[in-house]
mmCIF file of C-alpha atoms and ligand atoms in Angstrom:
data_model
loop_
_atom_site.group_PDB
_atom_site.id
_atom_site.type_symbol
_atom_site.label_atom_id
_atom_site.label_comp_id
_atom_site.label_asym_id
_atom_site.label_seq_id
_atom_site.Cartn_x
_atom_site.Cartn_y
_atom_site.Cartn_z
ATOM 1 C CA UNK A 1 0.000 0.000 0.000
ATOM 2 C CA UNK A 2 1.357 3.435 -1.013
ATOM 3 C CA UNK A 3 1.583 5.953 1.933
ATOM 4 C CA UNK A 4 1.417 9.440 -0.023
ATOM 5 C CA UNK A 5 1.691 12.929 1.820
ATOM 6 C CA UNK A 6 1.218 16.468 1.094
ATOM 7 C CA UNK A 7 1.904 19.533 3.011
ATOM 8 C CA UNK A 8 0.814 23.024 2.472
ATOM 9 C CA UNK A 9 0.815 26.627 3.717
ATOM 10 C CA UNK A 10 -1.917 29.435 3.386
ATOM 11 C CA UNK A 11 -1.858 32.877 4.852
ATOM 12 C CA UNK A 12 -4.796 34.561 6.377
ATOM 13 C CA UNK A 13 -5.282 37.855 4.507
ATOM 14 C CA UNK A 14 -7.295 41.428 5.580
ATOM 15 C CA UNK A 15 -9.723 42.922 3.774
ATOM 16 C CA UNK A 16 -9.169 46.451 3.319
ATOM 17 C CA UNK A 17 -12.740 46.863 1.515
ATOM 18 C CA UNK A 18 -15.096 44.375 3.230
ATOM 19 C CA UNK A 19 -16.899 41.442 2.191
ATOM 20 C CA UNK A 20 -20.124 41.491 3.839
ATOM 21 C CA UNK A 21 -23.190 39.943 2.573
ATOM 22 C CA UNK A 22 -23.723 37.066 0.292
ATOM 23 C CA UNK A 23 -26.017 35.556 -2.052
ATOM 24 C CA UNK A 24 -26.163 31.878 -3.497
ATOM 25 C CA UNK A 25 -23.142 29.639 -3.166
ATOM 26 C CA UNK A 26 -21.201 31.557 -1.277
ATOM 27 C CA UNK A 27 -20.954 34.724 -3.990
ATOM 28 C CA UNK A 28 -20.576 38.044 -2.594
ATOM 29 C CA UNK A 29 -23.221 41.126 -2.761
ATOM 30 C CA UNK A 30 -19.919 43.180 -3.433
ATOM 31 C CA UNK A 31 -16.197 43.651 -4.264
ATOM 32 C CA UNK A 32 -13.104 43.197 -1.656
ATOM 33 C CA UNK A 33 -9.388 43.850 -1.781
ATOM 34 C CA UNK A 34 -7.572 42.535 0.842
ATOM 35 C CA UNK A 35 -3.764 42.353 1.747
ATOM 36 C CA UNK A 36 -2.224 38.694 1.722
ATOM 37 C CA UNK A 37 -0.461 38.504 5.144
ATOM 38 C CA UNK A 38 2.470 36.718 5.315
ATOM 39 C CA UNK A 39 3.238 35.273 9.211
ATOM 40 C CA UNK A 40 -0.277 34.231 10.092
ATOM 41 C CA UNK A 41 -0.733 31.023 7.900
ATOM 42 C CA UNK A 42 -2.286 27.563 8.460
ATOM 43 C CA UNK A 43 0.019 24.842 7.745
ATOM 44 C CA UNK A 44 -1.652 21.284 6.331
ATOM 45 C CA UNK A 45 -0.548 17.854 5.963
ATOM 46 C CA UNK A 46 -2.831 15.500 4.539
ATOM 47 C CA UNK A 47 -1.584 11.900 4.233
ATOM 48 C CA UNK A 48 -3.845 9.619 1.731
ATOM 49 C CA UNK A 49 -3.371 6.109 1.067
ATOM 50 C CA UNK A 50 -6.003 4.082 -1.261
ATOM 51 C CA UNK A 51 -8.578 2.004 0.422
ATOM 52 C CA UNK A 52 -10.018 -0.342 -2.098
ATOM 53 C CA UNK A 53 -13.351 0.944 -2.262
ATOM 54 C CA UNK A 54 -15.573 3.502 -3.581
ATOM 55 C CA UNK A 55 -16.030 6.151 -0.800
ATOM 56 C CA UNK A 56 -13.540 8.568 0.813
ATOM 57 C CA UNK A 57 -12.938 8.154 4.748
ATOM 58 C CA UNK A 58 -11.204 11.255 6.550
ATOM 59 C CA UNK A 59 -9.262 11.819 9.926
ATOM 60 C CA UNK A 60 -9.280 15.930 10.878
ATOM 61 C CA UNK A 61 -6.799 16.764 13.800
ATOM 62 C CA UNK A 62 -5.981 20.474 14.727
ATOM 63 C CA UNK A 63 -3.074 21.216 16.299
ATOM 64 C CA UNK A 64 -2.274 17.340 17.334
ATOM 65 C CA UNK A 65 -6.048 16.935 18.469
ATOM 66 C CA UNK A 66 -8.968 15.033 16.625
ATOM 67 C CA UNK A 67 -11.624 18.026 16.610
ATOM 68 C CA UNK A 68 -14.510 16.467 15.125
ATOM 69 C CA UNK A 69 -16.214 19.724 14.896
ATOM 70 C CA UNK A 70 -13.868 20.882 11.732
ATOM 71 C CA UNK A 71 -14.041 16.984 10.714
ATOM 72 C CA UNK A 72 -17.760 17.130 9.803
ATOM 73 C CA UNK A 73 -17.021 20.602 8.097
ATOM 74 C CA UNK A 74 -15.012 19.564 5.747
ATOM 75 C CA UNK A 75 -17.127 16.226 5.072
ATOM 76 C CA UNK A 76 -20.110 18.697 4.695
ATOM 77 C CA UNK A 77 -18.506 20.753 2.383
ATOM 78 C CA UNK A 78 -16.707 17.505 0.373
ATOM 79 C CA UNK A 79 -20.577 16.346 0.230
ATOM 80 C CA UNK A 80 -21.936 19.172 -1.229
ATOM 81 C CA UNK A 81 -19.410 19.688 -3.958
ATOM 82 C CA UNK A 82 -18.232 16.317 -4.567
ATOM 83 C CA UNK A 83 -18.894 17.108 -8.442
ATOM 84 C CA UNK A 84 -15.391 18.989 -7.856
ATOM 85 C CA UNK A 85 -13.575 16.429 -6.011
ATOM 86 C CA UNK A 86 -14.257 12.767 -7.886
ATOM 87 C CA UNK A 87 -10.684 12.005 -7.482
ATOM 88 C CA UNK A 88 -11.162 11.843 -3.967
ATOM 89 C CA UNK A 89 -12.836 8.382 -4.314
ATOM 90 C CA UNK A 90 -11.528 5.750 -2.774
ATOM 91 C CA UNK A 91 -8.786 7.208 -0.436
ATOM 92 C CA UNK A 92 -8.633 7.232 3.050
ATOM 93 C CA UNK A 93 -7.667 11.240 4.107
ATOM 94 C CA UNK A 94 -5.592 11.894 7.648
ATOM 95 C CA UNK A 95 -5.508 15.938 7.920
ATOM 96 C CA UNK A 96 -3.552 17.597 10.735
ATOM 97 C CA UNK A 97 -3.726 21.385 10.175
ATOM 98 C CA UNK A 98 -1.769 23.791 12.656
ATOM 99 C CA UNK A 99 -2.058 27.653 12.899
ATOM 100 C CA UNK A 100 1.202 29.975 13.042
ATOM 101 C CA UNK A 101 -1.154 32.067 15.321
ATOM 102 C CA UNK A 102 -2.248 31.143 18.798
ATOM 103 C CA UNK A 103 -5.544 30.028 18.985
ATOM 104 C CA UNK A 104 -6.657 32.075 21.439
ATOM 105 C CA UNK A 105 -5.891 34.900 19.323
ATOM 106 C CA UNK A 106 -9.067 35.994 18.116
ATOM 107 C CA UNK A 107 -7.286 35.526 14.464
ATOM 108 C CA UNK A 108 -10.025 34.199 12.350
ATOM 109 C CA UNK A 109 -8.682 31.013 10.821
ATOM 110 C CA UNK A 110 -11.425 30.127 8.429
ATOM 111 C CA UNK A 111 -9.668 31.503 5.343
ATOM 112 C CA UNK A 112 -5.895 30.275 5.771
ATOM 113 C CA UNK A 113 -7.460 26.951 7.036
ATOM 114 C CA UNK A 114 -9.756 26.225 4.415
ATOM 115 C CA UNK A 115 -7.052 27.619 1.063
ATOM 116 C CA UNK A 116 -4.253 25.214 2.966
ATOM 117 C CA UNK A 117 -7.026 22.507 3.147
ATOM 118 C CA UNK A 118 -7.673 22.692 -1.018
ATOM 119 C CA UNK A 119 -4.155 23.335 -1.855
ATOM 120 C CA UNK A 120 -3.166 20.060 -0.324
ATOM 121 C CA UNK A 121 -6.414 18.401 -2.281
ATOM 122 C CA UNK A 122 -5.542 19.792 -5.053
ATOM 123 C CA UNK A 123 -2.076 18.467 -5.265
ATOM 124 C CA UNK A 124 -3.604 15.118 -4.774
ATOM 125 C CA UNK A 125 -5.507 16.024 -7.866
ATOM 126 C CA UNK A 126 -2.816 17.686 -10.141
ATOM 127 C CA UNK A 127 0.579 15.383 -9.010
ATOM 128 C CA UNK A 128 3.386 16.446 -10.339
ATOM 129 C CA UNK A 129 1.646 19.244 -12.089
ATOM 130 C CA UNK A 130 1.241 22.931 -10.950
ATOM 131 C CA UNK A 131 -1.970 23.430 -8.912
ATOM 132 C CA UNK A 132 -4.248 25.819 -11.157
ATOM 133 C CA UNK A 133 -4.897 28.690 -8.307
ATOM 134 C CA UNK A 134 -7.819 30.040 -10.571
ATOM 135 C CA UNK A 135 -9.293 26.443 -9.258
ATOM 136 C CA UNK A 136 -8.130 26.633 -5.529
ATOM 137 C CA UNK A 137 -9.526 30.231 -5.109
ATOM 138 C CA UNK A 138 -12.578 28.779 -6.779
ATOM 139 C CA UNK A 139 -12.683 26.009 -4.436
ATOM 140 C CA UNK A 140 -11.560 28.130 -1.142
ATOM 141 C CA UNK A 141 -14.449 30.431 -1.733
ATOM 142 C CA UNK A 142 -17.350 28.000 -1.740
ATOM 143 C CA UNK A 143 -15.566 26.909 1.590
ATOM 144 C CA UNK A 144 -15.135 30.267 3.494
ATOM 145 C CA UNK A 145 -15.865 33.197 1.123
ATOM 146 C CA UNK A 146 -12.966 35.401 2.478
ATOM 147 C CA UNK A 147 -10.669 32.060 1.657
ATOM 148 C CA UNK A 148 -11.217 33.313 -1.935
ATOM 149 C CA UNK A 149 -8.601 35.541 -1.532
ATOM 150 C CA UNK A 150 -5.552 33.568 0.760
ATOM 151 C CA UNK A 151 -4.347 31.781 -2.374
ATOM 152 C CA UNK A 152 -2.380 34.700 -4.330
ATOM 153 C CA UNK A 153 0.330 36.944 -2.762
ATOM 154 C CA UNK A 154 0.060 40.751 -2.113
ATOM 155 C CA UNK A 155 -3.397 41.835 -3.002
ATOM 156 C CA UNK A 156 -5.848 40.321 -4.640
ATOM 157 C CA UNK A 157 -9.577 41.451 -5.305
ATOM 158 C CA UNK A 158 -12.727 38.987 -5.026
ATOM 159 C CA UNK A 159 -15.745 40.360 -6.851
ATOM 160 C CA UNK A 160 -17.187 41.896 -9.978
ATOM 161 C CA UNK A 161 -16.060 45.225 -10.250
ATOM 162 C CA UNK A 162 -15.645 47.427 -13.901
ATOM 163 C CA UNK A 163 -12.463 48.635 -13.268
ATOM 164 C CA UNK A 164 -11.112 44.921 -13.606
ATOM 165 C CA UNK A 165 -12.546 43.132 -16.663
ATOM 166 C CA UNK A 166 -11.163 39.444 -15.226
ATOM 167 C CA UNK A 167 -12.630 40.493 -11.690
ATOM 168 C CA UNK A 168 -15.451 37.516 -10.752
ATOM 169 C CA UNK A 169 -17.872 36.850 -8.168
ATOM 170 C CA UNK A 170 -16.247 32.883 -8.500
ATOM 171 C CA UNK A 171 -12.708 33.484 -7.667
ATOM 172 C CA UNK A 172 -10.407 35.924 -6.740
ATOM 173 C CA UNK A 173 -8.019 37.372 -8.826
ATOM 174 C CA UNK A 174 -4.018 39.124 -8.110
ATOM 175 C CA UNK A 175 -3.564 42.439 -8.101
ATOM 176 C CA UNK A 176 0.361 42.448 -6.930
ATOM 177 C CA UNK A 177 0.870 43.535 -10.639
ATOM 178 C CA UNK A 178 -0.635 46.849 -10.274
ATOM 179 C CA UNK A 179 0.672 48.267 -6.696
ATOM 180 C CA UNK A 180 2.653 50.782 -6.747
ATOM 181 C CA UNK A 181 5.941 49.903 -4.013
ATOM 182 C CA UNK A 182 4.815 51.248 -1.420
ATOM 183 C CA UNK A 183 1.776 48.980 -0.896
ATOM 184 C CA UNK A 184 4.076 46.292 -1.245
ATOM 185 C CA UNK A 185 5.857 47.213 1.920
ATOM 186 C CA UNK A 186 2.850 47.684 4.069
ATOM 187 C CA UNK A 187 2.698 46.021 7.389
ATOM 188 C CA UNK A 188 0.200 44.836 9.627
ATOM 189 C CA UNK A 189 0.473 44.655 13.708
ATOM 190 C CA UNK A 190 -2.893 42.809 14.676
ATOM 191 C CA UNK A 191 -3.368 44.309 18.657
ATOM 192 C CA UNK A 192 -4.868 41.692 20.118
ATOM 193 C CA UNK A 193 -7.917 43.290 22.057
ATOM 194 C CA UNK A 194 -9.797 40.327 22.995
ATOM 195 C CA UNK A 195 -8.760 36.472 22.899
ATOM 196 C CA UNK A 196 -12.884 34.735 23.564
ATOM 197 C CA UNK A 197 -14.479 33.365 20.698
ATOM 198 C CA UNK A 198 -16.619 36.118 18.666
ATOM 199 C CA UNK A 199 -20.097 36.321 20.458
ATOM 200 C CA UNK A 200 -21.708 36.008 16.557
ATOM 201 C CA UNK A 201 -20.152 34.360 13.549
ATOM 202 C CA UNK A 202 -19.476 35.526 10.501
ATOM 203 C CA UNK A 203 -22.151 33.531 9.018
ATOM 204 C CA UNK A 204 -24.414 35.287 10.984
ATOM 205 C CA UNK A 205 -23.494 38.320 10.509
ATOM 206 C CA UNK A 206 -23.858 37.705 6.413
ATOM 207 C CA UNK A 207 -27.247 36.500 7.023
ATOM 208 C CA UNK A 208 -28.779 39.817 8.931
ATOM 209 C CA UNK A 209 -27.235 42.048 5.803
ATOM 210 C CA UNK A 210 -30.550 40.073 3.978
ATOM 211 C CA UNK A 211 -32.865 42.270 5.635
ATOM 212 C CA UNK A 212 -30.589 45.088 6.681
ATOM 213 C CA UNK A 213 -32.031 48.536 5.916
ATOM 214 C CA UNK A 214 -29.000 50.108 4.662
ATOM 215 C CA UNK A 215 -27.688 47.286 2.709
ATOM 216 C CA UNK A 216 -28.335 48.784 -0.906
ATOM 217 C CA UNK A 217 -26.179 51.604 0.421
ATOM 218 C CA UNK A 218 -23.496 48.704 1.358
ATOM 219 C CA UNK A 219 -23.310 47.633 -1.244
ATOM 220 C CA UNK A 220 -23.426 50.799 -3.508
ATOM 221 C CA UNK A 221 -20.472 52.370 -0.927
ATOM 222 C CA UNK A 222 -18.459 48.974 -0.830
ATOM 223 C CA UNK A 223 -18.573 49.278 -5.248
ATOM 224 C CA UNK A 224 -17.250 52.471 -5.377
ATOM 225 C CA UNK A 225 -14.367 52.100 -2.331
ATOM 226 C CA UNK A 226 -13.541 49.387 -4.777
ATOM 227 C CA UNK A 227 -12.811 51.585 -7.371
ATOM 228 C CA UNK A 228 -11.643 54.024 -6.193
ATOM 229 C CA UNK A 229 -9.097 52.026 -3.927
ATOM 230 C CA UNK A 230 -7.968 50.523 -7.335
ATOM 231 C CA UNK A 231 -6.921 53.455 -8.453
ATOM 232 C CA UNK A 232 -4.886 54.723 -4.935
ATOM 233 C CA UNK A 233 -3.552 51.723 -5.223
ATOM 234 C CA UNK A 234 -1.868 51.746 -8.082
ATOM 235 C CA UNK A 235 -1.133 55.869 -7.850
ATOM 236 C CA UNK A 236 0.222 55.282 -4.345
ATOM 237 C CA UNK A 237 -1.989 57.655 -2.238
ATOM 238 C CA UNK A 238 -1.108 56.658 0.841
ATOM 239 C CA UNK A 239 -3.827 59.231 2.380
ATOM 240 C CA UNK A 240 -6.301 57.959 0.099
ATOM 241 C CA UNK A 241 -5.680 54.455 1.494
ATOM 242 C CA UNK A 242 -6.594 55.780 4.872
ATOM 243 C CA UNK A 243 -9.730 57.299 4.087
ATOM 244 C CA UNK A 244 -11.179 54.152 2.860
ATOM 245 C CA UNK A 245 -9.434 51.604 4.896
ATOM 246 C CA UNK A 246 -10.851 53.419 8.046
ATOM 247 C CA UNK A 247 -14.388 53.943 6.541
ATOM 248 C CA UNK A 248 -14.674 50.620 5.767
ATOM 249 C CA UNK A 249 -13.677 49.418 9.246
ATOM 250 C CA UNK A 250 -16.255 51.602 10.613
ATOM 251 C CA UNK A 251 -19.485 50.534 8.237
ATOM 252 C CA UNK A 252 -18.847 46.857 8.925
ATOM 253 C CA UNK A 253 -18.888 47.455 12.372
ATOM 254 C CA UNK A 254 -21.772 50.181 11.515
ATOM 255 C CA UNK A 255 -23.843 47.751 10.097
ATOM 256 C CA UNK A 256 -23.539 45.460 12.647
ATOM 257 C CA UNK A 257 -24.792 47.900 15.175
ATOM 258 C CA UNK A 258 -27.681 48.754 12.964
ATOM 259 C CA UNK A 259 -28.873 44.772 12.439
ATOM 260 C CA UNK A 260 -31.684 43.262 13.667
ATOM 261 C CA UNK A 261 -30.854 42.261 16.510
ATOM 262 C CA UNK A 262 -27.918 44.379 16.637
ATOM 263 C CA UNK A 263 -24.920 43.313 18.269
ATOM 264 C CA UNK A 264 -21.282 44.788 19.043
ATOM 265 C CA UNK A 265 -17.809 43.441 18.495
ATOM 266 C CA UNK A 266 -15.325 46.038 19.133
ATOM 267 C CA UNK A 267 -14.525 46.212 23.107
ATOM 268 C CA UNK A 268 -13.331 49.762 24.768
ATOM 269 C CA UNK A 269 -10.060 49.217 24.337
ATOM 270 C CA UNK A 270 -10.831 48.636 20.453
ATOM 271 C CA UNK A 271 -12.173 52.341 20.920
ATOM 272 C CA UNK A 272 -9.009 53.563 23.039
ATOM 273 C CA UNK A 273 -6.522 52.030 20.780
ATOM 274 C CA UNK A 274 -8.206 53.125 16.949
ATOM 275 C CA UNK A 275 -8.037 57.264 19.626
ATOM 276 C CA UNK A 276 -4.414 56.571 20.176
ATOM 277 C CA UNK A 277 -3.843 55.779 16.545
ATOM 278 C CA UNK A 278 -5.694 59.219 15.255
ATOM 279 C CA UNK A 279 -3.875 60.847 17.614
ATOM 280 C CA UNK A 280 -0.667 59.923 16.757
ATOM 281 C CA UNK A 281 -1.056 60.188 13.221
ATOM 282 C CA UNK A 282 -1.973 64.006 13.911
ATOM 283 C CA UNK A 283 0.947 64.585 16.343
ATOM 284 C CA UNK A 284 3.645 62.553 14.079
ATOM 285 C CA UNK A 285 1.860 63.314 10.139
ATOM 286 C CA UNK A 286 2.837 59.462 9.814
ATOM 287 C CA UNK A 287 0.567 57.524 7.304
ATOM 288 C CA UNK A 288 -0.688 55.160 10.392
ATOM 289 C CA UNK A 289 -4.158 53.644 10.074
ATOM 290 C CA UNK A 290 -6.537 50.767 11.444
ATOM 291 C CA UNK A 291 -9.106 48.599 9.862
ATOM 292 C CA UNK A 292 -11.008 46.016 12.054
ATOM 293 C CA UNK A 293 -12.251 42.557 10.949
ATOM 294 C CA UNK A 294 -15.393 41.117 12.183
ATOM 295 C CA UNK A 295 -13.932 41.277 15.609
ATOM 296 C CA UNK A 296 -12.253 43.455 18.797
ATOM 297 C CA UNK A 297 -8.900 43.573 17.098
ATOM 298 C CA UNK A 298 -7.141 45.953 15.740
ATOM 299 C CA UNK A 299 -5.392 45.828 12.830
ATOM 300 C CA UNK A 300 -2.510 48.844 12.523
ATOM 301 C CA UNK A 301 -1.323 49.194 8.636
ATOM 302 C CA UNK A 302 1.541 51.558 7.542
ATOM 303 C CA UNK A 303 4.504 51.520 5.024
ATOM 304 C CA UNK A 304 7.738 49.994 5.598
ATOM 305 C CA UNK A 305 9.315 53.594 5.622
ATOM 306 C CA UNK A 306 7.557 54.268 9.590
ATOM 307 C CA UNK A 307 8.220 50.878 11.080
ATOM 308 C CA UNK A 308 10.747 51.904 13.930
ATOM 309 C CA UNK A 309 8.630 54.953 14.577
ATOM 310 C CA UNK A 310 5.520 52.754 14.679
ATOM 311 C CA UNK A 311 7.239 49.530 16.833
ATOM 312 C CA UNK A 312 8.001 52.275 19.337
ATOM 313 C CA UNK A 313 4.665 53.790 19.668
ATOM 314 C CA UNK A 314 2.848 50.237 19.913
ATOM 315 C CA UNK A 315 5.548 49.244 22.791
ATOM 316 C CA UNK A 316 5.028 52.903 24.164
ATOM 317 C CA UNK A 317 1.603 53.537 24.074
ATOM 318 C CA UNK A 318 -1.196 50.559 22.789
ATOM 319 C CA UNK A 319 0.711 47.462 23.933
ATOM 320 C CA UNK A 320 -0.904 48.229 27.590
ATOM 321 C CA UNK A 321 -3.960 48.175 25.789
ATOM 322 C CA UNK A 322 -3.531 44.726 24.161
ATOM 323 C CA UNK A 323 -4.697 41.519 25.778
ATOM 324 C CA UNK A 324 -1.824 40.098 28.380
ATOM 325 C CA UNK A 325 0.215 42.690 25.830
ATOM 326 C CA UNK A 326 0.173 40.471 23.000
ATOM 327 C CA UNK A 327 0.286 41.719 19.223
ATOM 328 C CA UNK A 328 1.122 40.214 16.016
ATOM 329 C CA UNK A 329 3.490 41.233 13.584
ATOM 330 C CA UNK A 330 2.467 40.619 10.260
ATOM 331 C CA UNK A 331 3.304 41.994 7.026
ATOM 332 C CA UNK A 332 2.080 41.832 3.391
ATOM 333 C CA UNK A 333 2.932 38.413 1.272
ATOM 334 C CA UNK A 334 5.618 39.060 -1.624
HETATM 335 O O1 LIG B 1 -15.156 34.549 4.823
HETATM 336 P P1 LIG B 1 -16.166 34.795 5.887
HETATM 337 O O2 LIG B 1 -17.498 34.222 5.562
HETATM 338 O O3 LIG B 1 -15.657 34.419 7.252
HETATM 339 O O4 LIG B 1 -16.440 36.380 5.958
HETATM 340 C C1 LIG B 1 -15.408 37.312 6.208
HETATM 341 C C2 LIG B 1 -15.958 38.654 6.426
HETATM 342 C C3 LIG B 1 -14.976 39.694 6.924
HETATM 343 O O5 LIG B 1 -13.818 39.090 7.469
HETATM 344 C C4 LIG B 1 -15.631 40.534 8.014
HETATM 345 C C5 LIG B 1 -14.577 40.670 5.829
HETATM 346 C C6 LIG B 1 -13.667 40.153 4.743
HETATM 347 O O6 LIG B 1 -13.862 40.560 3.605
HETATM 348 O O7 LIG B 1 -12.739 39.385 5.040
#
């Protein structure tokens, strides 16, 4: 009997316009851009070995653990597209997936667990060929939507938008091409706020955008931050960045105080660190900013050319704000 293994790494990425609301299978009610981060990944080994039969049997461990939670995930999601994974049949799967972040983080996992999870199928699929990542963002999305975007370095953008003719609500698609430098030198230091479980998931939270009254205006705003982010993006306007990175922080977490039933996610010191931040970027002029995900984290973004200035204000001034002190460094994926 052969004994064949596969191991793969995918990042967890930030969305610097927000995907919020969905329709279908899993296809968005707008456009996102996100960074691809670099030292929060999920790392996956899946080990398959045939098993004379017709049907596919799986073993899921996280982090050295059988969590049969995740197990019956993945067999839902394996069930419910199995049009896409035939050559699955007759193999017997043993996953063990590990996060570089801690999981008490507050780090949502969903998209650099579920792109490592379809890179390693894929490979199964495609050998000794290369994987097609058109496919795998494909795949990733009908998994966890944001996942979409974990499988291509730098920036990519998921979603229909008329600036980018190959842009689709199916897969996401690179952008790295277009940046100007400085993007590609942007970091992100995740202050860890909050370390509990979020209080309502994500899936929840798309769900109440169905009968949200200012979800035409989403979506509407959430177009046009598209396009115009496209274009700072590839002028470099680092103050144009800020203006949309921050407003789009502040409508997710807008529209999730204005649901029914409404609900919060950001904690005070959320509030006291995103006050530190303005007022820092007033006193120094240095092109500092936050966005949030669906969570009490913050996420601080700025250009490789502030970093010391930066390190020293987080160690100086929001690290007493963080949970037992913690924060990640993360930067963007070359
Ligand atoms: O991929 P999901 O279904 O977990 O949704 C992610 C939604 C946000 O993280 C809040 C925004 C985004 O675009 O990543």
């Amino acid at each position: 009997m052969n004994n064949n293994q596969i191991i793969k790494r995918s990042p967890s990425n930030i969305a610097i316009v927000k995907y919020w609301g969905k329709h279908g299978n899993q296809l968005p009610n707008n456009p996102s851009i996100s960074f691809t981060l670099s030292n929060c990944f999920t790392e996956t080994k899946v080990t398959y070995n045939e098993n004379g039969t017709d049907s596919t049997n799986m073993e899921f461990y996280f982090e050295g653990k059988e969590n049969p939670a995740f197990k019956s995930k993945i067999e839902k999601y394996l069930l419910e597209n199995e049009q896409h994974f035939s050559f699955l049949k007759g193999l017997d799967l043993k996953i063990e997936s590990y996060n570089s972040f801690p999981h008490s983080s507050g780090i949502a996992s969903s998209a650099s667990s579920m792109s490592a999870l379809i890179m390693c199928l894929l490979a199964i699929k495609y050998q000794d060929e290369p994987i097609d990542l058109q496919e795998a963002s494909f795949l990733s999305r009908l998994a966890s939507g944001s996942a979409a975007r974990s499988v291509y370095p730098l920036m990519t953008v998921w979603g229909e938008t008329p600036s980018l003719p190959s842009s689709s609500d199916e897969f996401a698609i690179p952008i790295g091409d277009m940046l100007h430098p400085v993007f590609k030198t942007y970091h992100d230091t995740i202050l860890i706020v909050s370390s509990k479980e979020k209080s309502v998931s994500s899936r929840a939270g798309h769900s109440l955008m169905n009968e949200h009254p200012m979800a035409e205006m989403r979506y509407a705003t959430a177009r046009k931050n598209t396009e115009d982010l496209l274009t700072i993006l590839k002028q470099g306007d680092v103050e144009g960045f800020i203006r949309i990175a921050e407003a789009e922080a502040n409508q997710l977490h807008d529209l999730m105080a204005t649901s029914t039933p409404s609900y919060t996610l950001k904690e005070p010191n959320t509030i006291n660190i995103i006050n530190k931040i303005l007022e820092f970027r007033k006193d120094t002029g240095l092109p500092v900013c936050y966005t949030l995900d669906a969570g009490p984290n913050v996420h601080l973004l700025y250009p490789d050319s502030c970093s010391e200035q930066v390190h020293d204000f987080i160690e100086k001034e929001l690290k007493d704000y963080c949970f037992e002190n913690k924060y990640i460094e993360d930067k963007v994926l070359r």
